[in-house]
Coordinates of C-alpha atoms in Angstrom, one line a residue:
X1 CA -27.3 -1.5 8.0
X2 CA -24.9 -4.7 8.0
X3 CA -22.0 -4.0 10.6
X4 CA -18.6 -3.9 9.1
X5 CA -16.6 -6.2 10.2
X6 CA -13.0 -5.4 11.4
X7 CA -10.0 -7.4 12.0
X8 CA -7.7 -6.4 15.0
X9 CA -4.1 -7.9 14.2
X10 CA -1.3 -7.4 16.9
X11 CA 0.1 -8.9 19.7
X12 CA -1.9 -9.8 22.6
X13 CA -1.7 -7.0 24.6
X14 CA -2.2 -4.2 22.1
X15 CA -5.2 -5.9 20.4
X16 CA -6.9 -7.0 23.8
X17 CA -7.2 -2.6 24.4
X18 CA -7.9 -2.0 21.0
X19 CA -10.5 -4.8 21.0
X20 CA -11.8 -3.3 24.0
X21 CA -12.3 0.2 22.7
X22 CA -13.7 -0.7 19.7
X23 CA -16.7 -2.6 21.3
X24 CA -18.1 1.0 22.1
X25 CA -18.9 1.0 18.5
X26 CA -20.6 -2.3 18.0
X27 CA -23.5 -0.8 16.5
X28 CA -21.8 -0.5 13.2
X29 CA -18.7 -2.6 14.4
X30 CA -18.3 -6.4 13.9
X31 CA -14.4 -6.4 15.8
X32 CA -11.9 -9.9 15.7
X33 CA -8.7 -10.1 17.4
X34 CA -6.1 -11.9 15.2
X35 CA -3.1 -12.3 17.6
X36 CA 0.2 -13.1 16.3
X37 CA 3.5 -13.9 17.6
X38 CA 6.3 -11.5 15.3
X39 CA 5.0 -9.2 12.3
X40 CA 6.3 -10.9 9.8
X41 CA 3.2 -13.6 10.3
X42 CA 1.2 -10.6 9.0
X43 CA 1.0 -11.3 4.9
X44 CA 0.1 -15.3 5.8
X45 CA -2.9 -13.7 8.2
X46 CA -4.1 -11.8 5.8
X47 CA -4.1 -14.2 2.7
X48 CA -5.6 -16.9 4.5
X49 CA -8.6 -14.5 6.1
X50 CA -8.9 -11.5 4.2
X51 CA -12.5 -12.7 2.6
X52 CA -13.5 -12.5 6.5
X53 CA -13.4 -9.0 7.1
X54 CA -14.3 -5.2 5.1
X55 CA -11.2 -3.7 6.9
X56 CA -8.1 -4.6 8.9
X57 CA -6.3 -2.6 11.9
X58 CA -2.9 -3.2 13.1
X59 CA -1.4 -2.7 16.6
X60 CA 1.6 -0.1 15.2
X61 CA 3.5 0.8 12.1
X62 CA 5.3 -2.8 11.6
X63 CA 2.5 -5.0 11.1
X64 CA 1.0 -2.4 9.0
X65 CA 4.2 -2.4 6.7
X66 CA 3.7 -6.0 6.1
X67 CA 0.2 -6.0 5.1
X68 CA 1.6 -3.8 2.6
X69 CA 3.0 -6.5 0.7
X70 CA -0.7 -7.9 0.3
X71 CA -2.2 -7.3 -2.3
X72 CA -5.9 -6.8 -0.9
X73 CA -8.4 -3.6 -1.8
X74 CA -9.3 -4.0 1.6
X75 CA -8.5 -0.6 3.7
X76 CA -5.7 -1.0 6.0
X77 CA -5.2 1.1 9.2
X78 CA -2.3 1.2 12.0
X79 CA -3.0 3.0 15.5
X80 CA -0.4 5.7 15.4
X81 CA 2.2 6.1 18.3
X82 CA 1.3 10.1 18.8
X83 CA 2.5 12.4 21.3
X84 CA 0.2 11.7 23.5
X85 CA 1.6 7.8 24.0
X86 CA 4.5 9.4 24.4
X87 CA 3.5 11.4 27.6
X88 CA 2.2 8.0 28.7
X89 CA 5.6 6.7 29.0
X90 CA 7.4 9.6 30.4
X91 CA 4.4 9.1 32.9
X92 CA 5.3 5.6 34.2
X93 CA 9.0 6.3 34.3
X94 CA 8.9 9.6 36.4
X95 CA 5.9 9.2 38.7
X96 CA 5.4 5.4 39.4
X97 CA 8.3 3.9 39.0
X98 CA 10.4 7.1 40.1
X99 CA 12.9 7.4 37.9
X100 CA 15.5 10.1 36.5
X101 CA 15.4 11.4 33.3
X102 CA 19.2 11.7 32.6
X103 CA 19.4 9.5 29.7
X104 CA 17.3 7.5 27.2
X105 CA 17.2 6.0 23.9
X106 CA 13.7 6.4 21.6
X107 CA 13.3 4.1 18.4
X108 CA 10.1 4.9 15.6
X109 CA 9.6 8.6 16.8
X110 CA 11.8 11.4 15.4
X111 CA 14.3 13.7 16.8
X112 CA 11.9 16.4 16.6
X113 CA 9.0 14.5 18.1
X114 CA 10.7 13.5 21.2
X115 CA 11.9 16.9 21.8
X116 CA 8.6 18.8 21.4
X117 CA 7.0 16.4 23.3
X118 CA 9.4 17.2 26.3
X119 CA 9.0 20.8 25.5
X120 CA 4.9 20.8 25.7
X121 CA 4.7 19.2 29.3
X122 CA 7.9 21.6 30.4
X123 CA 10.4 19.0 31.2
X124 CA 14.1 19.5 30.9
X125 CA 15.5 17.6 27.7
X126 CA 18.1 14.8 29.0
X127 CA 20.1 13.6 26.8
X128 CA 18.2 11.3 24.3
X129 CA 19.4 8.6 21.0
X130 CA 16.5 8.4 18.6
X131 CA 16.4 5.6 16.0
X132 CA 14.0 6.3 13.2
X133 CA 11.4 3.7 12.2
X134 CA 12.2 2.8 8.5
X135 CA 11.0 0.3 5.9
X136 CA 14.1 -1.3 6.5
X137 CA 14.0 -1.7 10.2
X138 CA 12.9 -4.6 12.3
X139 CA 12.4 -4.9 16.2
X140 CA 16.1 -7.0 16.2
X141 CA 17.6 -3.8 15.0
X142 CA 15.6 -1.7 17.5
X143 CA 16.6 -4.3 19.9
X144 CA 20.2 -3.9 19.2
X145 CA 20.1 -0.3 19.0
X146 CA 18.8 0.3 22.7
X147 CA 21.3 -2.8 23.8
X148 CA 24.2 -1.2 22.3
X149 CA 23.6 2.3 23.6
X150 CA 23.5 0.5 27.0
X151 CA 26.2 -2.1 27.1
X152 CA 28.5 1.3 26.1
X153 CA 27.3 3.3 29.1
X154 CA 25.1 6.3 27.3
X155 CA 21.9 5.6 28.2
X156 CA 20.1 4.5 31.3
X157 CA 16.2 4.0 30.5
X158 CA 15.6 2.7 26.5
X159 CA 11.9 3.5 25.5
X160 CA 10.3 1.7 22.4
X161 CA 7.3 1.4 21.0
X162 CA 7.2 -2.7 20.0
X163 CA 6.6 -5.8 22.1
X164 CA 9.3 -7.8 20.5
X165 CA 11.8 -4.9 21.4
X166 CA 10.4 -4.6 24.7
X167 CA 10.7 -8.6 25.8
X168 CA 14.3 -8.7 24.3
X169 CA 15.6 -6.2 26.2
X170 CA 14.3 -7.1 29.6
X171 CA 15.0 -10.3 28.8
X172 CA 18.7 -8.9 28.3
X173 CA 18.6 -6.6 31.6
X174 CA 17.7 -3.3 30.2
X175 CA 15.8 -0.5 32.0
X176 CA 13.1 -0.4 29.1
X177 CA 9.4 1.0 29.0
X178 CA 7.2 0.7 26.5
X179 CA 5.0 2.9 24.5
X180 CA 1.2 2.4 24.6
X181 CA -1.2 3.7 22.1
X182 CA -4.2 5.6 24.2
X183 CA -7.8 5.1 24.0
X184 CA -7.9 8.5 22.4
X185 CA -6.0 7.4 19.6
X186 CA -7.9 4.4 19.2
X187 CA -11.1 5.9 18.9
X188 CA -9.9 8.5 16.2
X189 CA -8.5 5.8 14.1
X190 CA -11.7 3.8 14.8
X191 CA -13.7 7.1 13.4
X192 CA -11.1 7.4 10.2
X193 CA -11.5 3.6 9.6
X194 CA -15.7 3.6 10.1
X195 CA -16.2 6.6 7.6
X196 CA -13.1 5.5 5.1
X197 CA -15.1 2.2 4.7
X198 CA -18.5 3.8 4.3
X199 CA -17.2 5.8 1.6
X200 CA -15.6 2.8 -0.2
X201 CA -18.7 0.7 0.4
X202 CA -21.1 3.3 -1.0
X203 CA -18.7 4.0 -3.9
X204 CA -18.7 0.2 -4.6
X205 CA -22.6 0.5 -5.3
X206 CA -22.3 3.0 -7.7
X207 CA -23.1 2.3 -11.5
X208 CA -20.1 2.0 -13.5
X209 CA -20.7 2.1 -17.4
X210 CA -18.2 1.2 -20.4
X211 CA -18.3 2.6 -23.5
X212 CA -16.8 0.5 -26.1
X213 CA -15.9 1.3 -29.2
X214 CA -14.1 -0.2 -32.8
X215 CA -11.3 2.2 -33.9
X216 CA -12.4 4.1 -37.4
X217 CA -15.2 1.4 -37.7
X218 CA -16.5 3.9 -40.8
X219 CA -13.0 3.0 -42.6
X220 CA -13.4 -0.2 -41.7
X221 CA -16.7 -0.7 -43.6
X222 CA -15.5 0.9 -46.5
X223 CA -12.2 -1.3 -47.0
X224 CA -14.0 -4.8 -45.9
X225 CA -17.3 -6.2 -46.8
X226 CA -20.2 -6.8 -45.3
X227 CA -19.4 -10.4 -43.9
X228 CA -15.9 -9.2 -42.8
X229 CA -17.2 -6.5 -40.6
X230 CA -20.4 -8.8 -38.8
X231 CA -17.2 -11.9 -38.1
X232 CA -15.1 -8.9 -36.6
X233 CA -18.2 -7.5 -34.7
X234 CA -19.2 -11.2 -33.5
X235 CA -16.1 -12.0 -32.3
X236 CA -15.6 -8.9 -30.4
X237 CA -19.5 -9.0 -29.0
X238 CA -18.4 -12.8 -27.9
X239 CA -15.5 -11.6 -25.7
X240 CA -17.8 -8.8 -24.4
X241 CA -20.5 -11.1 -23.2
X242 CA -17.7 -13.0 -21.4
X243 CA -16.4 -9.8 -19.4
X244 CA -20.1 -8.9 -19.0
X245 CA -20.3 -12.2 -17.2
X246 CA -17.0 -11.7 -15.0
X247 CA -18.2 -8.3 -14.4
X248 CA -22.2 -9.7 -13.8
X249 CA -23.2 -6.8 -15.9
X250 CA -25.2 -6.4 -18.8
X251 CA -24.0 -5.6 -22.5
X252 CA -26.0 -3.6 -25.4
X253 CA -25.1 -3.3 -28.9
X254 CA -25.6 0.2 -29.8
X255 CA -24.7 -0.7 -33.8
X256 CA -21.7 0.7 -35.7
X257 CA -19.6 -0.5 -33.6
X258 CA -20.6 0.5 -31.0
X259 CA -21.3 -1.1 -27.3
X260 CA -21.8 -0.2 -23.7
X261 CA -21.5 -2.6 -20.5
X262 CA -23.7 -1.1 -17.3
X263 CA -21.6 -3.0 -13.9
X264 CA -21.2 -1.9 -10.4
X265 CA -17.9 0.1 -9.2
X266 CA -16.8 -2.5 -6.7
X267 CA -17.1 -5.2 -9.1
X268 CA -15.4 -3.8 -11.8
X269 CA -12.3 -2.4 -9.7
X270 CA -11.8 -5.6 -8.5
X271 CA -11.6 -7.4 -11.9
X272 CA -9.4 -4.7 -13.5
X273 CA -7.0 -4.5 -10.1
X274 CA -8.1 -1.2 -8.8
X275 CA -8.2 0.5 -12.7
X276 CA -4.3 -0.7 -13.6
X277 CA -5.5 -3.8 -16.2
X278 CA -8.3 -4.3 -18.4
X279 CA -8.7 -8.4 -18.2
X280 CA -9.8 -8.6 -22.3
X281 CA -7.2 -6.4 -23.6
X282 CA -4.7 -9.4 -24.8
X283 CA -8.1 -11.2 -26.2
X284 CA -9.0 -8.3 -28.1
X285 CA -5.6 -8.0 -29.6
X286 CA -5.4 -11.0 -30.6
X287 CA -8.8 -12.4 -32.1
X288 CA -10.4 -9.0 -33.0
X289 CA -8.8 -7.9 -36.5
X290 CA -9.3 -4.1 -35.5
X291 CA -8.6 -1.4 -32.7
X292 CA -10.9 -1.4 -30.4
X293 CA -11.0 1.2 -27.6
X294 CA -13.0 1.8 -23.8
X295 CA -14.3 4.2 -21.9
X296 CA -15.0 3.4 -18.2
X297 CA -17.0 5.8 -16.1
X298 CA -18.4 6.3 -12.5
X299 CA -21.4 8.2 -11.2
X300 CA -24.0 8.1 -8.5
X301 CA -26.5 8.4 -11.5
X302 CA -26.5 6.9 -14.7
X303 CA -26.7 10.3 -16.5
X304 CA -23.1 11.1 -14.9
X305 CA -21.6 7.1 -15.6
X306 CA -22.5 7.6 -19.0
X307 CA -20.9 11.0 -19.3
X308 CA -18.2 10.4 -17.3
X309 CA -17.8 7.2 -19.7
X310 CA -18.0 9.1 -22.9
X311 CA -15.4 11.3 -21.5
X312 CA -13.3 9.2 -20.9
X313 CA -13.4 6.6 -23.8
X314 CA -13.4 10.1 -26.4
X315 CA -9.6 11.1 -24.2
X316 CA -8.7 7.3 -25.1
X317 CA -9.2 7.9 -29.0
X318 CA -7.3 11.2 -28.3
X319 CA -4.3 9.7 -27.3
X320 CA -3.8 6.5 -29.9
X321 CA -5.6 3.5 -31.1
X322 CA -6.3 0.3 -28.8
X323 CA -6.1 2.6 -25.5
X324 CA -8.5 2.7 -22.7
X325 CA -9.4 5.3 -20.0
X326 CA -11.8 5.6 -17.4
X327 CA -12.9 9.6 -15.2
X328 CA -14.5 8.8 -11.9
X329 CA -17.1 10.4 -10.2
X330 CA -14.9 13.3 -8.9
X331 CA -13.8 13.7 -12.3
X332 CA -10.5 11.8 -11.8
X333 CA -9.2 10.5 -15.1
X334 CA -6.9 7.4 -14.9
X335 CA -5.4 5.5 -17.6
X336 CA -4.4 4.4 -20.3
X337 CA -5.3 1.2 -18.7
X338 CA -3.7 -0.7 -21.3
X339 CA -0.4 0.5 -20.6
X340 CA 2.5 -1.9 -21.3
X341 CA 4.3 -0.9 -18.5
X342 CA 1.8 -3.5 -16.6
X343 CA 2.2 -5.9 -18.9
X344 CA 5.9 -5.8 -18.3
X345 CA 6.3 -5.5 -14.7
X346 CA 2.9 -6.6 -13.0
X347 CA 3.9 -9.3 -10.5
X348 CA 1.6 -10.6 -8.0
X349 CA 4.1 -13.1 -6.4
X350 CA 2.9 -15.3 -3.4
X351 CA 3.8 -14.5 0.1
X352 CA 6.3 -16.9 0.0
X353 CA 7.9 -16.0 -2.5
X354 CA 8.0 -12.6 -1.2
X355 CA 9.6 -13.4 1.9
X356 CA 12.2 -15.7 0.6
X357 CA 13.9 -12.8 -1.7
X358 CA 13.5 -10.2 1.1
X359 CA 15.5 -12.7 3.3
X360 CA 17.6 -13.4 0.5
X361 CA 18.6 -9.8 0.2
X362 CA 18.2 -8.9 4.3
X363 CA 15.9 -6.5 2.7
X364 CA 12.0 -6.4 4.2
X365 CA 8.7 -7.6 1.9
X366 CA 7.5 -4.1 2.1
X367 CA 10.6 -2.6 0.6
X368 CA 10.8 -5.6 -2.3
X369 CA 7.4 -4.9 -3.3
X370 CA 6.8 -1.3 -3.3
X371 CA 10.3 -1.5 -5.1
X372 CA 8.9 -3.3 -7.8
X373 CA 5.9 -1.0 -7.8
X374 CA 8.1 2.0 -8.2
X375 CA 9.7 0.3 -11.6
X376 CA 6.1 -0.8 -13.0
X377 CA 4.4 2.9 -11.8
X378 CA 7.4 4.8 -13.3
X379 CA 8.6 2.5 -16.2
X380 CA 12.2 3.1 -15.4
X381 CA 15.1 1.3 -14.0
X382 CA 17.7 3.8 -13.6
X383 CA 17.5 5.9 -10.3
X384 CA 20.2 7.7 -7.9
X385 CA 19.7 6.8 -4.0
X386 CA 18.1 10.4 -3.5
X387 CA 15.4 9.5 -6.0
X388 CA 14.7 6.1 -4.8
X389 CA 14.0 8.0 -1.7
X390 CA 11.1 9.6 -2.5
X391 CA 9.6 7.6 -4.4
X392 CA 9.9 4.9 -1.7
X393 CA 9.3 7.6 0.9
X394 CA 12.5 6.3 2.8
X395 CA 15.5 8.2 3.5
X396 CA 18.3 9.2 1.3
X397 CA 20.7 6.7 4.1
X398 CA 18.0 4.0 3.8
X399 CA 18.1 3.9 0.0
X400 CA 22.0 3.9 -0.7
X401 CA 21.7 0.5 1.6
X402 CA 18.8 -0.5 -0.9
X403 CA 21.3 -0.1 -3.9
X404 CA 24.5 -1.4 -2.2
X405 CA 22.3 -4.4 -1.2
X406 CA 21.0 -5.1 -4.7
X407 CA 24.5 -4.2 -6.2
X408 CA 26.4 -6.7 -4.4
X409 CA 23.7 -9.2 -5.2
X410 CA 24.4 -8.8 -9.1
X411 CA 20.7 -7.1 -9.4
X412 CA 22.0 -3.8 -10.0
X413 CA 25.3 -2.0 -12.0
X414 CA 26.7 1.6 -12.3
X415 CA 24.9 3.7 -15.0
X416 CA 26.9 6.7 -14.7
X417 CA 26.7 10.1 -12.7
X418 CA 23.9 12.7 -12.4
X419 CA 25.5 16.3 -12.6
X420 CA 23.4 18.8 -10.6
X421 CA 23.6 22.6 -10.0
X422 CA 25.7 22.3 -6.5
X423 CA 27.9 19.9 -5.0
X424 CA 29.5 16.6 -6.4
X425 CA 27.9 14.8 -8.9
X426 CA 24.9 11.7 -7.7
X427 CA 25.7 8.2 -8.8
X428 CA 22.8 6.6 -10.9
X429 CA 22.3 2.9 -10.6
X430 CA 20.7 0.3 -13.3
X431 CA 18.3 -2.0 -11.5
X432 CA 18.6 -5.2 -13.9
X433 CA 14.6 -6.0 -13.8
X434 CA 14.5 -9.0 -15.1
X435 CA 17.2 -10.6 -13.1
X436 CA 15.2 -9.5 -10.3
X437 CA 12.1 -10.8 -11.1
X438 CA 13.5 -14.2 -11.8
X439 CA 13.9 -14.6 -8.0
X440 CA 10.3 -14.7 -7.7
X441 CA 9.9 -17.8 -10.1

């Protein structure tokens, strides 16, 4: 079997151990190192490389946050900062280099991490500051966080789990130790990433099958003639052959108006953007003088594509004319694919662009883009701070600064107050969309 190859991003020294480990596997693993200097190189990395490699693995959280902003159906993995690495550091500080545990700041773990982790090896809890990793923290705030704590006399030891933070504060005269990933670790991400990428590699053989239909073609027949119906049923076959060509499939007429398009999964995903666009939709609409609807369906046999296929383009005519649908192999069912909402909002802007209107707003890539994904998933520009926070997976604190940011920018306004059950009414904000996505041109 061909070895999957794996990229290895991070800075020197946490790529040189992952690199290491992963060389146990080299009879499925292929492994690079891609060393860069800050996290923020991560999205330029990836663009120029990604053809290079079936999966990517990042040193920590950060760099995976970036590669975020890609957009790449490549699977992305970070090696987590467990307990474990923890205990690592609380190692180095009490037994070789001797030192007290009185007081010490933490950034990325949690207030409840840190504490269990000095409760399972029975140590005495000093007194400890923990900063949060967030989307909208960088390693100058951690930086800043374990300086200030310092400089005012509350801490004596500062603990942090990235290079840049680590090599400011030393630089700046700071007790500070940092946290190591362990082999452990490394090997069970190693394990999640082999068999993840398996999986996506065997699903991108399987047979994927369209079932294309015209919209009341019997109607159709009746109301036109003869010639009318064979131009309609030309020009749509035309555009077929075309997308059986992008999709290097083949196409049969099954008559009536009927047609069905046999592709592989991987092939098919990557034209239609993982299932969110169908590429001939707009050419359809505007050359075919009729509805025409699709059914896309997966299966390890062609008996279960096709049904799967049926399914899902008979759930398409269910729901309107013009729609499209697709069930996996699990029996998933996604779609409408034609949905306007990605017509409206899909934007695939360019790293650069990216980056400048994250800087712009002092907000990070990661936040700017899954920001924008929240608006085209939801089709919605109204949200309150708490609701922002879920779907963004950030805290409550974290999106209020997301809102005031955007707010003082012009890109948002007041759109009233959200009364609930307890407490003082939320404040809802209007994210003006289109002002927003001008940035990017």
């Amino acid at each position: 079997m061909e070895k999957l190859r794996m990229a290895i991003v991070g800075p020197s020294d946490s790529v040189s151990l992952a690199y290491a480990v992963a060389l146990e596997r080299n009879d499925i693993l292929s492994p690079q190192v891609i060393v860069y200097q800050d996290a923020s190189q991560v999205p330029e990395l990836m663009q120029a490389r990604c053809p290079e490699f079936d999966m990517w693995l990042f040193s920590g959280i950060v760099p995976y946050h970036y590669a975020l902003s890609v957009s790449t159906h490549k699977p992305l993995f970070y090696l987590p900062h467990t307990g474990s690495s923890l205990y690592r550091a609380l190692l180095e500080i009490t037994y070789i280099k001797n030192l007290k545990l009185h007081r010490i700041s933490f950034d990325t773990y949690s207030q409840v991490e840190v504490e269990e982790t000095f409760k399972d090896i029975s140590l005495p809890l000093p007194t400890i500051y923990v900063k949060p990793f967030s989307d909208v923290a960088s390693a100058k705030e951690f930086a800043n966080h374990h300086y200030e704590l310092w400089q005012a006399g509350k801490i004596d030891i500062a603990v942090t789990c990235f290079l840049a933070t680590y090599e400011k504060l030393k630089e700046l005269g700071v007790p500070v130790f940092r946290v190591w990933t362990t082999r452990s670790n490394i090997r069970t991400t190693l394990d999640l990433a082999i068999n993840s990428c398996l999986a996506q590699r065997f699903k991108g053989t399987q047979l994927a099958i369209q079932e294309i239909a015209i919209d009341e073609y019997d109607n159709i027949v009746l109301a036109s003639s003869s010639y009318n119906v064979k131009r309609m049923e030309m020009c749509l076959y035309k555009i077929l052959i075309d997308y059986a060509e992008m999709l290097k499939g083949s196409l049969i007429s099954r008559g009536d108006g009927q047609y069905t398009l046999y592709s592989t999964r991987g092939i098919l995903e990557d034209s239609t953007n993982e299932l969110t666009i169908i590429p001939i939709l707009e050419e359809i609409s505007c050359q075919v003088k009729a509805a025409v609807s699709g059914g896309i369906g997966f299966g390890v046999t062609a008996y279960d594509a096709e049904q799967n296929a049926f399914r899902a383009l008979g759930m398409a005519q269910q729901k309107g004319k013009g729609l499209w649908m697709a069930v996996t192999d699990d029996r998933e069912v996604i779609g409408p694919l034609s949905s306007a909402v990605h017509l409206k909002y899909s934007v695939q802007a360019d790293a650069a662009s990216c980056k400048r209107v994250a800087d712009q707003l002092n907000l990070s890539v990661t936040t700017v883009n899954r920001l924008l994904a929240v608006i085209d998933k939801l089709d919605k520009d109204t949200f309150g701070a708490e609701e922002l926070a879920a779907y963004l997976t950030i805290t409550a604190r974290s999106a209020r600064r997301i809102l005031t940011i955007l707010l003082d920018n012009g890109l948002t306004e007041f759109a009233g107050e959200e009364m609930i059950a307890k407490g003082r009414p939320r404040k809802l904000y209007k994210i003006k969309v289109q002002l927003l996505l001008a940035h990017f041109t």
